[in-house]
Every structure is written in structure tokens, then in C-alpha cells.
Coordinates of C-alpha atoms (C1' of nucleotides) in Angstrom, one line a residue:
Chain B
M275 CA -1.9 1.9 39.8
P276 CA -0.1 0.8 43.0
G277 CA -1.9 -1.7 45.2
G278 CA -4.5 -2.2 42.6
R279 CA -6.7 -4.9 44.1
K280 CA -8.7 -6.8 41.6
L281 CA -11.7 -7.6 43.7
P282 CA -14.1 -5.5 45.7
D283 CA -13.9 -5.6 49.5
R284 CA -16.8 -6.4 51.7
D285 CA -18.1 -2.9 52.0
E286 CA -17.9 -2.3 48.3
L287 CA -19.7 -5.4 47.5
S288 CA -22.4 -4.6 50.0
T289 CA -22.8 -1.2 48.4
W290 CA -23.1 -2.8 45.0
R291 CA -25.8 -5.1 46.1
D292 CA -27.8 -2.4 47.9
F293 CA -27.4 -0.1 44.9
I294 CA -28.4 -2.6 42.2
E295 CA -31.2 -4.2 44.2
T296 CA -32.7 -0.8 45.2
T297 CA -32.6 0.6 41.7
D298 CA -34.3 -2.6 40.5
L299 CA -37.0 -2.2 43.1
L300 CA -37.4 1.5 42.2
R301 CA -37.8 0.6 38.5
G302 CA -40.3 -2.0 39.3
R303 CA -42.4 0.4 41.5
I304 CA -42.4 3.1 38.9
S305 CA -43.4 0.6 36.3
A306 CA -46.2 -0.8 38.4
R307 CA -47.6 2.7 39.0
L308 CA -47.5 3.4 35.3
Q309 CA -49.2 0.1 34.5
A310 CA -51.9 0.7 37.1
D311 CA -52.5 4.3 36.1
S312 CA -52.6 3.9 32.3
G313 CA -52.2 0.3 31.3
L314 CA -49.0 1.2 29.6
S315 CA -45.6 -0.5 30.1
P316 CA -42.4 1.6 30.3
G317 CA -41.6 0.4 26.8
D318 CA -45.0 1.6 25.5
Y319 CA -44.5 4.9 27.2
A320 CA -41.1 5.4 25.6
V321 CA -42.4 4.6 22.2
L322 CA -45.5 6.8 22.6
L323 CA -43.4 9.7 23.9
A324 CA -41.1 9.6 20.9
L325 CA -44.0 9.4 18.5
T326 CA -45.8 12.2 20.3
E327 CA -42.8 14.5 19.9
A328 CA -42.3 13.6 16.3
P329 CA -43.9 15.6 13.5
D330 CA -47.2 14.1 12.4
G331 CA -46.8 11.5 15.1
R332 CA -44.8 9.3 12.9
L333 CA -41.2 8.0 12.7
R334 CA -39.1 5.6 10.7
S335 CA -38.6 2.4 12.7
S336 CA -34.8 2.9 12.8
D337 CA -35.0 6.5 13.8
L338 CA -37.4 5.5 16.6
A339 CA -35.2 2.7 17.7
A340 CA -32.1 5.0 17.8
H341 CA -34.1 7.7 19.6
I342 CA -35.1 5.5 22.5
G343 CA -31.9 3.4 22.4
W344 CA -33.4 0.1 21.4
E345 CA -32.3 -2.6 19.0
R346 CA -34.4 -2.8 15.9
S347 CA -35.5 -6.3 16.7
R348 CA -36.8 -5.3 20.1
L349 CA -38.7 -2.4 18.6
S350 CA -40.2 -4.6 15.9
H351 CA -41.5 -7.1 18.5
H352 CA -42.8 -4.3 20.6
L353 CA -44.5 -2.4 17.7
G354 CA -46.2 -5.7 16.8
R355 CA -47.7 -5.9 20.3
M356 CA -48.7 -2.2 20.3
E357 CA -50.2 -2.5 16.9
R358 CA -52.4 -5.4 18.1
R359 CA -53.7 -3.1 20.8
G360 CA -54.4 -0.3 18.4
L361 CA -51.9 2.1 20.0
I362 CA -49.9 2.6 16.8
R363 CA -50.1 1.6 13.1
R364 CA -47.4 0.6 10.7
E365 CA -47.0 2.1 7.3
E366 CA -44.7 1.6 4.4
C367 CA -42.1 4.3 3.9
L368 CA -42.5 6.2 0.7
T369 CA -38.8 7.2 0.2
D370 CA -37.3 3.8 1.0
S371 CA -39.1 0.6 0.2
R372 CA -37.2 -1.3 2.8
G373 CA -38.4 1.1 5.5
A374 CA -41.4 1.2 7.8
E375 CA -43.0 3.9 9.8
A376 CA -44.7 3.7 13.1
V377 CA -47.7 6.1 13.3
L378 CA -49.4 7.2 16.5
Q379 CA -53.0 6.2 16.6
P380 CA -55.7 8.0 18.6
A381 CA -55.9 5.3 21.2
G382 CA -52.1 5.7 21.6
K383 CA -52.4 9.4 22.0
T384 CA -55.2 9.0 24.6
A385 CA -53.3 6.5 26.6
F386 CA -50.2 8.6 26.6
D387 CA -52.0 11.7 27.7
A388 CA -53.6 9.8 30.5
A389 CA -50.3 8.3 31.5
T390 CA -48.0 11.2 31.6
I391 CA -49.1 13.3 34.6
P392 CA -49.4 10.3 36.9
H393 CA -46.1 9.0 35.7
L394 CA -44.3 12.3 36.4
R395 CA -46.0 12.3 39.8
A396 CA -44.7 8.8 40.5
I397 CA -41.2 9.9 39.6
R398 CA -41.4 12.8 41.9
E399 CA -42.9 10.8 44.8
L400 CA -40.8 7.7 44.5
F401 CA -37.5 9.1 43.4
V402 CA -37.1 12.9 43.8
D403 CA -38.9 13.1 47.1
A404 CA -36.8 10.2 48.5
L405 CA -33.6 12.2 48.3
T406 CA -32.3 15.5 49.6
P407 CA -31.3 18.0 47.0
E408 CA -27.6 17.1 47.6
Q409 CA -28.4 13.4 47.2
L410 CA -30.2 14.1 44.0
A411 CA -27.3 16.1 42.6
A412 CA -25.0 13.3 43.7
A413 CA -27.2 10.7 41.9
G414 CA -26.8 12.7 38.7
E415 CA -23.1 12.8 39.1
I416 CA -22.9 9.2 39.9
A417 CA -24.9 8.4 36.8
A418 CA -22.7 10.6 34.7
A419 CA -19.5 9.0 36.1
L420 CA -20.9 5.5 35.5
G421 CA -22.0 6.4 32.0
R422 CA -18.6 7.8 31.1
H423 CA -16.9 4.8 32.6
L424 CA -19.0 2.3 30.7
K425 CA -18.7 4.2 27.5
S426 CA -15.0 4.2 27.8
R427 CA -15.0 0.5 28.1
E428 CA -17.4 -0.4 25.3
M429 CA -14.8 -2.2 23.3
P430 CA -11.6 -2.3 25.3
Chain W
M85 CA -46.3 20.4 52.9
P86 CA -46.0 24.0 51.8
G87 CA -45.2 24.7 48.2
G88 CA -45.3 21.0 47.5
R89 CA -45.1 20.8 43.7
K90 CA -46.5 17.6 42.3
L91 CA -44.3 17.2 39.3
P92 CA -40.5 17.1 38.8
D93 CA -38.9 20.0 37.1
R94 CA -36.7 19.8 34.0
D95 CA -33.5 19.1 35.9
E96 CA -35.1 16.5 38.2
L97 CA -36.6 14.7 35.3
S98 CA -33.3 14.7 33.4
T99 CA -31.5 13.3 36.5
W100 CA -34.1 10.6 36.8
R101 CA -33.6 9.6 33.2
D102 CA -29.9 9.6 33.4
F103 CA -30.0 7.6 36.7
I104 CA -32.4 5.0 35.5
E105 CA -30.9 4.5 32.1
T106 CA -27.4 4.3 33.4
T107 CA -28.2 1.8 36.1
D108 CA -30.0 -0.2 33.5
L109 CA -26.9 -0.1 31.2
L110 CA -24.7 -1.1 34.1
R111 CA -26.9 -4.0 35.0
G112 CA -26.8 -5.2 31.4
R113 CA -23.0 -4.9 31.2
I114 CA -22.4 -6.9 34.4
S115 CA -24.9 -9.5 33.3
A116 CA -23.2 -9.8 29.9
R117 CA -19.8 -10.2 31.5
L118 CA -21.2 -12.9 33.8
Q119 CA -22.8 -14.7 30.9
A120 CA -19.7 -14.5 28.8
D121 CA -17.4 -15.7 31.6
S122 CA -19.5 -18.5 33.0
G123 CA -22.7 -19.1 31.0
L124 CA -24.7 -18.1 34.0
S125 CA -27.4 -15.5 34.2
P126 CA -27.7 -13.2 37.3
G127 CA -30.6 -15.3 38.4
D128 CA -28.6 -18.5 38.1
Y129 CA -25.8 -16.8 40.1
A130 CA -28.1 -15.7 42.9
V131 CA -29.6 -19.2 43.2
L132 CA -26.2 -20.9 43.1
L133 CA -24.8 -18.5 45.7
A134 CA -27.6 -19.2 48.1
L135 CA -27.3 -22.9 47.7
T136 CA -23.5 -22.8 48.0
E137 CA -23.8 -21.0 51.3
A138 CA -26.5 -23.4 52.6
P139 CA -25.7 -26.5 54.6
D140 CA -25.4 -29.6 52.3
G141 CA -26.0 -27.3 49.3
R142 CA -29.8 -27.7 49.7
L143 CA -32.6 -25.4 50.6
R144 CA -36.4 -25.5 50.8
S145 CA -37.9 -23.7 47.8
S146 CA -39.7 -21.2 50.0
D147 CA -36.6 -20.5 52.1
L148 CA -34.5 -20.0 48.9
A149 CA -37.1 -17.7 47.5
A150 CA -37.2 -15.6 50.6
H151 CA -33.4 -15.6 50.8
I152 CA -33.0 -14.1 47.4
G153 CA -36.2 -12.1 47.5
W154 CA -38.0 -13.8 44.7
E155 CA -41.7 -14.8 44.3
R156 CA -42.2 -18.6 44.5
S157 CA -43.5 -18.7 41.0
R158 CA -40.5 -17.0 39.6
L159 CA -38.2 -19.4 41.5
S160 CA -40.2 -22.4 40.3
H161 CA -39.8 -21.5 36.7
H162 CA -36.1 -20.7 37.2
L163 CA -35.4 -23.9 39.0
G164 CA -37.0 -25.8 36.1
R165 CA -34.7 -24.2 33.7
M166 CA -31.7 -24.8 35.9
E167 CA -32.7 -28.4 36.5
R168 CA -32.8 -29.0 32.7
R169 CA -29.2 -27.8 32.5
G170 CA -28.1 -30.0 35.3
L171 CA -27.1 -27.2 37.7
I172 CA -29.5 -28.2 40.4
R173 CA -31.8 -31.1 41.2
R174 CA -35.2 -31.1 43.0
E175 CA -36.0 -33.4 45.8
E176 CA -39.0 -34.0 47.9
C177 CA -38.9 -32.7 51.4
L178 CA -39.0 -35.4 54.1
T179 CA -40.7 -33.4 56.8
D180 CA -43.4 -31.7 54.7
S181 CA -44.9 -33.6 51.8
R182 CA -45.9 -30.3 50.1
G183 CA -42.4 -29.1 50.1
A184 CA -39.5 -29.4 47.7
E185 CA -35.8 -28.8 48.1
A186 CA -33.4 -27.5 45.6
V187 CA -30.1 -29.4 45.7
L188 CA -26.8 -28.1 44.3
Q189 CA -25.4 -30.4 41.6
P190 CA -21.7 -30.8 40.8
A191 CA -22.2 -28.9 37.5
G192 CA -23.8 -26.1 39.4
K193 CA -20.9 -25.9 41.9
T194 CA -18.4 -25.9 39.0
A195 CA -20.2 -23.2 37.1
F196 CA -20.5 -21.1 40.3
D197 CA -16.9 -21.5 41.2
A198 CA -15.9 -20.5 37.7
A199 CA -18.2 -17.5 37.8
T200 CA -17.5 -15.9 41.1
I201 CA -14.0 -14.4 40.7
P202 CA -14.7 -12.9 37.2
H203 CA -18.0 -11.6 38.5
L204 CA -16.5 -9.8 41.4
R205 CA -13.8 -8.4 39.1
A206 CA -16.5 -7.1 36.8
I207 CA -18.3 -5.4 39.7
R208 CA -15.0 -3.8 40.6
E209 CA -14.1 -2.7 37.1
L210 CA -17.5 -1.5 36.0
F211 CA -18.9 -0.1 39.2
V212 CA -16.4 0.5 42.0
D213 CA -13.7 1.8 39.7
A214 CA -16.0 4.2 38.0
L215 CA -16.6 6.1 41.2
T216 CA -14.5 8.1 43.6
P217 CA -14.7 6.8 47.2
E218 CA -17.0 9.7 48.0
Q219 CA -19.3 8.9 45.2
L220 CA -19.3 5.2 46.2
A221 CA -20.3 6.2 49.7
A222 CA -22.9 8.6 48.3
A223 CA -24.3 5.7 46.1
G224 CA -24.7 3.6 49.2
E225 CA -26.5 6.4 51.0
I226 CA -28.8 7.0 48.0
A227 CA -29.7 3.4 47.8
A228 CA -30.4 3.4 51.5
A229 CA -32.6 6.5 51.3
L230 CA -34.5 5.1 48.3
G231 CA -34.9 1.8 50.0
R232 CA -36.3 3.4 53.1
H233 CA -38.6 5.6 51.1
L234 CA -40.0 2.8 49.0
K235 CA -40.5 0.6 52.1
S236 CA -42.4 3.4 53.8
R237 CA -44.8 3.5 50.9
E238 CA -45.4 -0.1 50.3
M239 CA -49.1 0.1 51.3
P240 CA -49.8 3.7 52.0
Chain J
dA271 C1' -25.4 -2.8 -15.9
dA272 C1' -23.9 -6.8 -12.9
dA273 C1' -22.1 -8.2 -8.8
dG274 C1' -21.2 -7.7 -4.2
dT275 C1' -22.0 -5.3 0.2
dA276 C1' -24.6 -2.8 3.5
dT277 C1' -29.0 -1.6 5.6
dG278 C1' -34.1 -1.9 7.2
dA279 C1' -37.1 -4.7 9.0
dT280 C1' -39.1 -9.0 10.4
dG281 C1' -39.5 -13.6 12.5
dG282 C1' -38.5 -17.7 15.3
dA283 C1' -36.4 -19.7 19.2
dC284 C1' -35.6 -19.2 23.7
dA285 C1' -34.7 -17.0 28.5
dC286 C1' -37.0 -14.4 31.8
dG287 C1' -41.0 -12.3 34.9
dT288 C1' -45.7 -11.6 36.5
dC289 C1' -50.2 -13.0 37.4
dA290 C1' -53.8 -16.0 38.3
dA291 C1' -55.4 -20.6 38.7
dC292 C1' -54.7 -25.0 40.4
dT293 C1' -53.2 -29.2 43.2
dA294 C1' -51.8 -31.1 47.3
dC295 C1' -50.9 -31.0 51.8
dC296 C1' -50.7 -29.0 56.8
dG297 C1' -52.8 -28.0 61.1
dG298 C1' -56.3 -26.4 64.0
dA299 C1' -61.6 -25.8 65.4
dG300 C1' -65.5 -28.1 66.1
Chain E
dC36 C1' -62.4 -37.5 62.9
dT37 C1' -64.0 -34.0 59.6
dC38 C1' -64.0 -29.8 57.7
dC39 C1' -61.6 -25.7 56.4
dG40 C1' -58.6 -22.0 55.9
dG41 C1' -53.8 -21.3 55.0
dT42 C1' -49.4 -22.8 52.9
dA43 C1' -46.0 -25.0 49.3
dG44 C1' -45.2 -25.5 44.9
dT45 C1' -46.4 -26.0 40.0
dT46 C1' -48.3 -24.6 35.8
dG47 C1' -50.2 -22.0 31.7
dA48 C1' -50.8 -17.7 29.5
dC49 C1' -48.7 -13.9 28.1
dG50 C1' -45.6 -9.6 27.8
dT51 C1' -40.9 -8.7 27.4
dG52 C1' -35.7 -9.0 25.6
dT53 C1' -31.9 -11.1 23.1
dC54 C1' -29.7 -13.6 19.5
dC55 C1' -29.5 -15.0 15.1
dA56 C1' -31.3 -16.0 10.5
dT57 C1' -33.6 -14.3 6.7
dC58 C1' -35.4 -11.3 3.0
dA59 C1' -35.8 -7.4 0.3
dT60 C1' -34.1 -3.3 -1.0
dA61 C1' -30.5 0.3 -1.5
dC62 C1' -25.9 1.6 -2.5
dT63 C1' -21.1 1.0 -4.4
dT64 C1' -17.8 -0.6 -7.1
dT65 C1' -16.0 -2.0 -11.3

DNA sequence: AAAGTATGATGGACACGTCAACTACCGGAG
DNA sequence: CTCCGGTAGTTGACGTGTCCATCATACTTT
């Protein structure tokens, strides 16, 4: 690649900073809305969403972790906290004695149901409504391009 | 606003998820590279950058916090950790007995100098090089639009 | 079947962030 | 000068994430 500079120039760096700071801010705002509306963190919401969509509201820990893209350790810690709050329960797995299942509890279902509409509304108000349709499409393409690029460099 | 739906449709939601997950992944990758290359976290880097650019490598805590956009409490915790590692030092402020100054230490300067080129390279490789020039420009515009939108709704 | 390897889950140690309480000090109103 | 509201900074409690060690169980190989 001819002229392949190694470092970003001033404009590129400034775009990077704007981009990363603004997405951080956006994430924080959505998270704060979710917390205020339902008392759930984004992590809680992701777990409850996966359990809600699963048959019988239960999932093997590893499957749940894979589904939401978390490390098992992270999930284990989080499930511990959610169990303390009565949102989910842990059960032993019948077919694999090593395994554990996370089971949705009524309190978890209630909290999730209360959270979801306001959460979707927040996404619309803070993200979708901020952008023109063209910008929204561009955001999707940018995410896809970044994702491909990062995946291609996982273990270079 | 006529026809103002309240909730995002399927495509909008999918774009949201892609966007937020990918930017998260990107942030994590850049952070991991920084950590591997220099032993610094993004927070460390932000603090050291501000101190490096300040006269005499020293700044009032509040000024530093404002400069990098952190809450004072967050900065206080972080400075404590950085002080334990010898990256910075805290001094009393001469003109205001309530105040404290953060002072860049040689170890901090060294770590920052070692970090900055690899960090800029990582930004280029993982962010800038992932996008076409048009996409990069669009990313800047999207960040600006999101930023304006969020600012306009700080206390609605 | 015994031995070795891989997998599922957990736990501790630590870094990081937020929130609210607290201390100490400043600067102005009276 | 005294009181008092505002400001600077720290601290503790707690939720959150990562890394790494550990343990038990499952699987695979001989």
C-alpha cells in the first residue's frame, strides 16, 4: 500500500475522539434511562431478554453466555447478583452434573416487562431520532465494516 | 409530529444493536492494545495526556477533571491508583488550601511516551483503516449529530 | 478401566465507575 | 468578625468486568 502512513492525522484523530466519546455518552444515557425506568442495568436486561426468549425461561449458563456474548466468569458474577435480587434462580443441570441453569423468576419477568417498552422508546429517542435515515443506514454500514475489520484481525 | 411512532422498528433496532455492540468491541480492542503495549488503561492515558500538555506537568484536580470530562470523584479514585503506581504525585495547592494538584512523575512521563505511538497506530489500524474516507466522514457527522441531540436533551 | 485432557462453573483479587456522605476551606452578607 | 452557602477533594459502599486459579465432572485414548 503506497504511502501507507502509520499514524492518524489530526482530522482522523479528532474524528476518533468524537466518535468514541459520543458513543460512550450515548451508552451511558441509555443505561441511565433503563436504570431509572426499571431498576435494571443493561447487563440485567440482556440476561432477562435471553431468558425470556428461551423455552421455559431457562438456559444453561454456557449457552446463555454464548448467546449474549459474555465470558462465563462475567456471567457467573452477574447471575450471583441477580439471584440475590430474586430476578433469577440457579438450578443444577440434569443431563450434565457440571452444568447449571439460570431460571427466570417472576420478579425477573415483571422487571423485564416493565423495562422493555421504555427501553425501546429510549433507543428511538436518543439514537434513531438523532439521525437522518441516511445517517442511520450509514451507522449500520460503519458498524458492519468495523465488525468485519475487527474480526479479520482477531489473531493476526 | 405526525405519524410519530414511539418505538424503533426491526431494522432500526438491529442497527442499534450492531452499532452499540461494535463500538463496544472496538473500544475494548483499543484498550487491550494500549494495555499490552504500555501497561496503561485508557483512563491512565487520558490523565497523562492532560498532564503532559499542562505547564510544568501539573494541574488542579478540578481543572484536570473538567479537561477530560470526568467527575471529581472518579478522578480522585483514579489518581489514588495512579499515585500508588508512581505515575503521578499529589501536592497541596498553594493558593487554595482546599485544592490539590496532580503532578506528572518521571515514571508517568516514560509510560506515556512509550504508549502514545503504539496507541495512535492502533487507532489507525483498528478504526481509520476499517473505513473508507466517506465512511470516516460519515462517522464524524454521526457523532456530531448524536452529540448535539444528546446535549439538547440533557434536562428536557 | 485408568490416565490424561477438555469443559462447565465458580471464586478471589483487583481495576474501574457512580452515588452519596463527609471534611475542610473559600468568600460574601450581615 | 461571624455565620453561611458554595466549592474542592476524599472516602466508603457497592455494582460491574477481567484475569487467573480451582474444582468437579465429562470425554477420549490406550
